[in-house]
mmCIF file of C-alpha atoms in Angstrom:
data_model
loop_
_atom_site.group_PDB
_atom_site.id
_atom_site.type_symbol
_atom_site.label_atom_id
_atom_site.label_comp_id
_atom_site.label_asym_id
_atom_site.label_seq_id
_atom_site.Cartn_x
_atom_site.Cartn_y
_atom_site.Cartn_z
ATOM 1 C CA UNK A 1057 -15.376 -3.514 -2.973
ATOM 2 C CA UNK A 1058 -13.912 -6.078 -0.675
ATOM 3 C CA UNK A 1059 -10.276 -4.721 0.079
ATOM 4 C CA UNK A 1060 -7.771 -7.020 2.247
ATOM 5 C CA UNK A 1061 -5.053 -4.915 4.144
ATOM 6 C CA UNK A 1062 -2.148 -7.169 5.666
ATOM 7 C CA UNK A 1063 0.125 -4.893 8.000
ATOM 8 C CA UNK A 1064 -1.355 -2.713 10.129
ATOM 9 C CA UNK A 1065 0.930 -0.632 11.410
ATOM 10 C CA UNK A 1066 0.821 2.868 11.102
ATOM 11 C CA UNK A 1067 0.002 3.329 7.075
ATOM 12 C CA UNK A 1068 -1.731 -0.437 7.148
ATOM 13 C CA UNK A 1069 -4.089 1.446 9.972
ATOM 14 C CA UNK A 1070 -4.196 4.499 8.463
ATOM 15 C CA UNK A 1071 -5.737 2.593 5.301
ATOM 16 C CA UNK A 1072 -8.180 0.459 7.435
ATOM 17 C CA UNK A 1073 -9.460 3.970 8.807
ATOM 18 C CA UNK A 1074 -9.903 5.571 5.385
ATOM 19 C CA UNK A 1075 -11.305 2.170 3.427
ATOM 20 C CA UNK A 1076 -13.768 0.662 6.540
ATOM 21 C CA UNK A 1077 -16.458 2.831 5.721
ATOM 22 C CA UNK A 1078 -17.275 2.911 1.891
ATOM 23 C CA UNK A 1079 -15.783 -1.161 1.668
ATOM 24 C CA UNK A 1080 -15.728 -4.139 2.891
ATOM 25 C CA UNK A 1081 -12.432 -4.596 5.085
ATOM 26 C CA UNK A 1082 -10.314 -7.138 6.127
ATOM 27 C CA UNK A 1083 -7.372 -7.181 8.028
ATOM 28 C CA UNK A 1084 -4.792 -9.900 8.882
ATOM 29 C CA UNK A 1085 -1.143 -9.022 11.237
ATOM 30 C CA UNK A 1086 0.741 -11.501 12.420
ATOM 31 C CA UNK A 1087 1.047 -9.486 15.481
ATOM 32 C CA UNK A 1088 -2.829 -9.922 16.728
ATOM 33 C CA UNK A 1089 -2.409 -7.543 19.299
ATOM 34 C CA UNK A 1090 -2.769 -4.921 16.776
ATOM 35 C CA UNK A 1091 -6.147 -5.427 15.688
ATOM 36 C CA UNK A 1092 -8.031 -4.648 18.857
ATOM 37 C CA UNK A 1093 -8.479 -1.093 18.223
ATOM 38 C CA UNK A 1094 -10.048 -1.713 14.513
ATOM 39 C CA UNK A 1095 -13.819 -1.378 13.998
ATOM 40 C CA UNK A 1096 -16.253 -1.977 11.219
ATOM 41 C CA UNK A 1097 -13.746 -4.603 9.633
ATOM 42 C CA UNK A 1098 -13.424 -7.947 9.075
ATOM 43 C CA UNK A 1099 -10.444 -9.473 11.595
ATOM 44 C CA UNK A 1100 -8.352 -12.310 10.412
ATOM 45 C CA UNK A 1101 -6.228 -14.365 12.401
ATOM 46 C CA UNK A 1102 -4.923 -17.146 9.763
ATOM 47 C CA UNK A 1103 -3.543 -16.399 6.129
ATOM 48 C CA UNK A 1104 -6.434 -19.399 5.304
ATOM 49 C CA UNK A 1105 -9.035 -17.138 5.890
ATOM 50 C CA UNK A 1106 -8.656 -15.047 3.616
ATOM 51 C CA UNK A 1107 -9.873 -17.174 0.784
ATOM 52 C CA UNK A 1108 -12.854 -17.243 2.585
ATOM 53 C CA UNK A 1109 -13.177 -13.138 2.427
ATOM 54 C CA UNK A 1110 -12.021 -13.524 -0.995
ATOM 55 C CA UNK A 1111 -10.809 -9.750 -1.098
ATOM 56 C CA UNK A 1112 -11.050 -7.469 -5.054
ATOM 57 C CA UNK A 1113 -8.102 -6.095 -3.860
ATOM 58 C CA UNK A 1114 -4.894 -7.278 -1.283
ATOM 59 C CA UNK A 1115 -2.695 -4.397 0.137
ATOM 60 C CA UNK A 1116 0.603 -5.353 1.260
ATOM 61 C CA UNK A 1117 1.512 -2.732 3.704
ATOM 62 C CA UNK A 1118 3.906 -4.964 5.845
ATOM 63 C CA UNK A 1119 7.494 -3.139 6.200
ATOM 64 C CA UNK A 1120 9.583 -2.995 3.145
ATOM 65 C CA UNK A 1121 11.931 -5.438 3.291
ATOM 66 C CA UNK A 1122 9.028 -8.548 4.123
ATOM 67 C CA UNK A 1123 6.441 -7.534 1.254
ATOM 68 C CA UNK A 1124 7.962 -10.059 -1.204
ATOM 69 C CA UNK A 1125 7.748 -12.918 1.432
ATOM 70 C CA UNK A 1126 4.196 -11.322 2.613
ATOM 71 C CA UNK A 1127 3.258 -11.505 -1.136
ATOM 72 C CA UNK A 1128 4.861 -14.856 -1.224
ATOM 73 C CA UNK A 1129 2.592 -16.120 1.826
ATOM 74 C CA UNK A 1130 -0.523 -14.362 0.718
ATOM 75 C CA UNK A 1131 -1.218 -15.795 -2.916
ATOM 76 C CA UNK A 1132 -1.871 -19.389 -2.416
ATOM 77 C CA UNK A 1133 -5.193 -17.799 -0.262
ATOM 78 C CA UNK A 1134 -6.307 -14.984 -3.345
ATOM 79 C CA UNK A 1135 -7.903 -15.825 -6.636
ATOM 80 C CA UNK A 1136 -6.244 -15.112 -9.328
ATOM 81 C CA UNK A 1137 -8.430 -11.764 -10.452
ATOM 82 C CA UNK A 1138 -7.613 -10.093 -6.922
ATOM 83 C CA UNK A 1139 -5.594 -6.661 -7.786
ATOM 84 C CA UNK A 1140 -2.339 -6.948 -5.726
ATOM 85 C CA UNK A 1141 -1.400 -3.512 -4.501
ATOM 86 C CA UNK A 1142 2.140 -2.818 -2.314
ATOM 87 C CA UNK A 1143 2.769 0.754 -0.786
ATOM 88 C CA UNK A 1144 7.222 0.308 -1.062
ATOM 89 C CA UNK A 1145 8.794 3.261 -0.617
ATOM 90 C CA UNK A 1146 11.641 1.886 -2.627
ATOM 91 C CA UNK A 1147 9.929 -0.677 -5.987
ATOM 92 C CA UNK A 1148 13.768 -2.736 -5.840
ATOM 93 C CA UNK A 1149 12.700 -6.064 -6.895
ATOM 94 C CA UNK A 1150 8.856 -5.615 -6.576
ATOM 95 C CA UNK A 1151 8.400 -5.069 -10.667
ATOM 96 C CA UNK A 1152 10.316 -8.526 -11.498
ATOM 97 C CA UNK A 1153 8.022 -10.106 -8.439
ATOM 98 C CA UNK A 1154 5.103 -8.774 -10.830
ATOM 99 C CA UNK A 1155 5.674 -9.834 -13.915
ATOM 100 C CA UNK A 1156 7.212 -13.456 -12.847
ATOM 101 C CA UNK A 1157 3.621 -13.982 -10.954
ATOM 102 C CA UNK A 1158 1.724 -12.715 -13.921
ATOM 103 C CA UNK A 1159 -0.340 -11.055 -11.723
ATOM 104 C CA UNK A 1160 -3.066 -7.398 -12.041
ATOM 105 C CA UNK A 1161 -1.232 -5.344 -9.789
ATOM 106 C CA UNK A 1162 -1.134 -1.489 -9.069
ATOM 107 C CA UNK A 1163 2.282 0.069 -7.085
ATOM 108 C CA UNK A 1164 1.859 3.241 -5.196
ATOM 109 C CA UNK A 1165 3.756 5.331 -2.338
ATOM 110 C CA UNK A 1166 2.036 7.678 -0.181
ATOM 111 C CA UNK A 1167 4.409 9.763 0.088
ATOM 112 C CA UNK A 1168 3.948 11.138 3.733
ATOM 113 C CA UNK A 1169 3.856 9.215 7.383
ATOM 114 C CA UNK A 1170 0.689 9.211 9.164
ATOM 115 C CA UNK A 1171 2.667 9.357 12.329
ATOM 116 C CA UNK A 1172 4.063 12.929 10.652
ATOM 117 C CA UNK A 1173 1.313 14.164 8.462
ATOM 118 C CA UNK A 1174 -1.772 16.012 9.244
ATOM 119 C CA UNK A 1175 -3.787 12.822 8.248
ATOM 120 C CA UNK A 1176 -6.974 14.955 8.487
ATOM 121 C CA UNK A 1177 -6.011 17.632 6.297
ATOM 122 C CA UNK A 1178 -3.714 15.997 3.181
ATOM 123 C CA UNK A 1179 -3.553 18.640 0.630
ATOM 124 C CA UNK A 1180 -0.343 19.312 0.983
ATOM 125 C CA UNK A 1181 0.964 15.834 1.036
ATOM 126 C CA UNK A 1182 1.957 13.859 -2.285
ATOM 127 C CA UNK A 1183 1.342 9.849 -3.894
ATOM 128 C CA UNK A 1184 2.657 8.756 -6.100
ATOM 129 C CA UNK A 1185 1.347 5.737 -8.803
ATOM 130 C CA UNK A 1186 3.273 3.811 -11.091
ATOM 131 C CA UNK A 1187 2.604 3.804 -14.600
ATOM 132 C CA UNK A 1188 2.875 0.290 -15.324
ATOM 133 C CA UNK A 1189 0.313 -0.632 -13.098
ATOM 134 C CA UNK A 1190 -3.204 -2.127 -13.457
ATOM 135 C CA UNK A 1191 -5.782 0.123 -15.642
ATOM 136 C CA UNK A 1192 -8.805 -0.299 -13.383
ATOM 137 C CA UNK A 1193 -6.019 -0.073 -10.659
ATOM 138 C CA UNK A 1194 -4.891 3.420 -10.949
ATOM 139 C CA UNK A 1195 -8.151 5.275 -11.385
ATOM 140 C CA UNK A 1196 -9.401 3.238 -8.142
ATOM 141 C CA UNK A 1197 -6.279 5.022 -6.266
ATOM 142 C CA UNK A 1198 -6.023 8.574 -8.565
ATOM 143 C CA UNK A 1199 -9.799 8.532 -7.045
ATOM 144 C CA UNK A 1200 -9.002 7.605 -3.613
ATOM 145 C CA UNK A 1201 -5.979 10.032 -3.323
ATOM 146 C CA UNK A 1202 -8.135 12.908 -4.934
ATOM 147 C CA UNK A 1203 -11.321 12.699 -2.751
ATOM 148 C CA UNK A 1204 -8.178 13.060 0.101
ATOM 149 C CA UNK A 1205 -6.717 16.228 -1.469
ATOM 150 C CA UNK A 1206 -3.674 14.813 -1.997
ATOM 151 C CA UNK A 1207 -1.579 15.885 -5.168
ATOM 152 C CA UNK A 1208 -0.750 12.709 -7.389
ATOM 153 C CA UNK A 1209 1.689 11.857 -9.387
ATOM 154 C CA UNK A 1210 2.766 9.202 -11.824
ATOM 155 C CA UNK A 1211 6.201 7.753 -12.747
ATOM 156 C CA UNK A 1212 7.372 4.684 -13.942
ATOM 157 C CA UNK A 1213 8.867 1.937 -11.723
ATOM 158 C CA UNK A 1214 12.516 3.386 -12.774
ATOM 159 C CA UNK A 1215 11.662 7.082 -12.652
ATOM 160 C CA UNK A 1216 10.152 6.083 -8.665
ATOM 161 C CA UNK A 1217 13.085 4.711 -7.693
ATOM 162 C CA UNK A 1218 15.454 7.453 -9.193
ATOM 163 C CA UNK A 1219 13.588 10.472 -7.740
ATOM 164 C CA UNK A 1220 13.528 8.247 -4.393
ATOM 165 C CA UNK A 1221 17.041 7.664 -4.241
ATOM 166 C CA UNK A 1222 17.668 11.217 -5.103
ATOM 167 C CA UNK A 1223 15.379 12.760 -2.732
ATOM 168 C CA UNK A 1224 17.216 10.525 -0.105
ATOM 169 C CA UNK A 1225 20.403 11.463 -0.922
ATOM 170 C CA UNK A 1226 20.021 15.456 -0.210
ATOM 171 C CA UNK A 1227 19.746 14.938 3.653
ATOM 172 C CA UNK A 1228 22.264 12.698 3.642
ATOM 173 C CA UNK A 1229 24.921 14.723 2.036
ATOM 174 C CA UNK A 1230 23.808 18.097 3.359
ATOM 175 C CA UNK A 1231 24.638 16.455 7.251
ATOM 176 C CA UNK A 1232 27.934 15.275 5.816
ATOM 177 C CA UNK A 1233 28.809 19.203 4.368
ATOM 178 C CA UNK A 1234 27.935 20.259 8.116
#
């Protein structure tokens, strides 16, 4: 599987890590600095090339509030089979961005930091995948989170967003009670 992963920062890297060895990986930052450190992957400096790699799958792990523009940049450079993947924490506008682009797409949240979590030992830790996403999409990550140990779960754009918010909320209004 050729996988494209355009962020790296600490989840983009954490992905390169876990992908590098069983796939084909490229990786494109804007920030080329941050690609020095990556081995056994394929290191792109322009958007263009990446119709050249011609990636199966494009994950958009750029910060939340630039994967829409990210997405926006990327697609003139995919073909139009490549599964689009985002990692948001928050899905906001991302399902609309979907279906106006017509696009295969799967939408899934680690649910855990690699700069907090035991990255080597993940059984504790959660993902989550959203329901409306690509068939082929979701057994490629329910497999990928599984051989990690991680416990997986599936809601539906709206039920993501609503646990989110609420899960958000607690620490927020438990600081204001103190």
């Amino acid at each position: 599987m050729k996988i494209l992963i355009m962020g790296v920062g600490h989840m983009g890297a954490w992905l390169v890590e876990e992908f590098c060895f069983d796939h084909q990986v490229a990786v494109y930052d804007r920030e080329l600095r941050k690609l020095k450190f990556l081995f056994q992957v394929h290191r792109l400096s322009e958007l263009s090339e990446v119709a050249d790699f011609s990636p199966d799958i494009a994950i958009n792990a750029v910060s939340l509030q630039h994967t829409v523009a990210a997405f926006d940049e990327l697609l003139p450079h995919l073909s139009p089979d490549c599964l689009l993947v985002d990692i948001m924490s928050v899905k906001g506008e991302i399902p609309t961005y979907y279906r106006d682009n017509n696009r295969r797409f799967v939408s899934i949240h680690p649910m855990f930091g690699p700069t907090f979590a035991n990255i080597r030992d993940l059984r504790n830790e959660h993902a989550v995948i959203i329901s409306e996403s690509d068939e082929q999409g979701k057994d490629f990550f329910r497999s990928f989170f599984a051989s990690l140990g991680l416990q997986i779960h599936e809601f539906s754009f709206e039920e993501h967003d609503r646990t989110i918010a609420y899960s958000l909320s607690i620490p927020f209004t438990s600081s204001m009670v103190f």
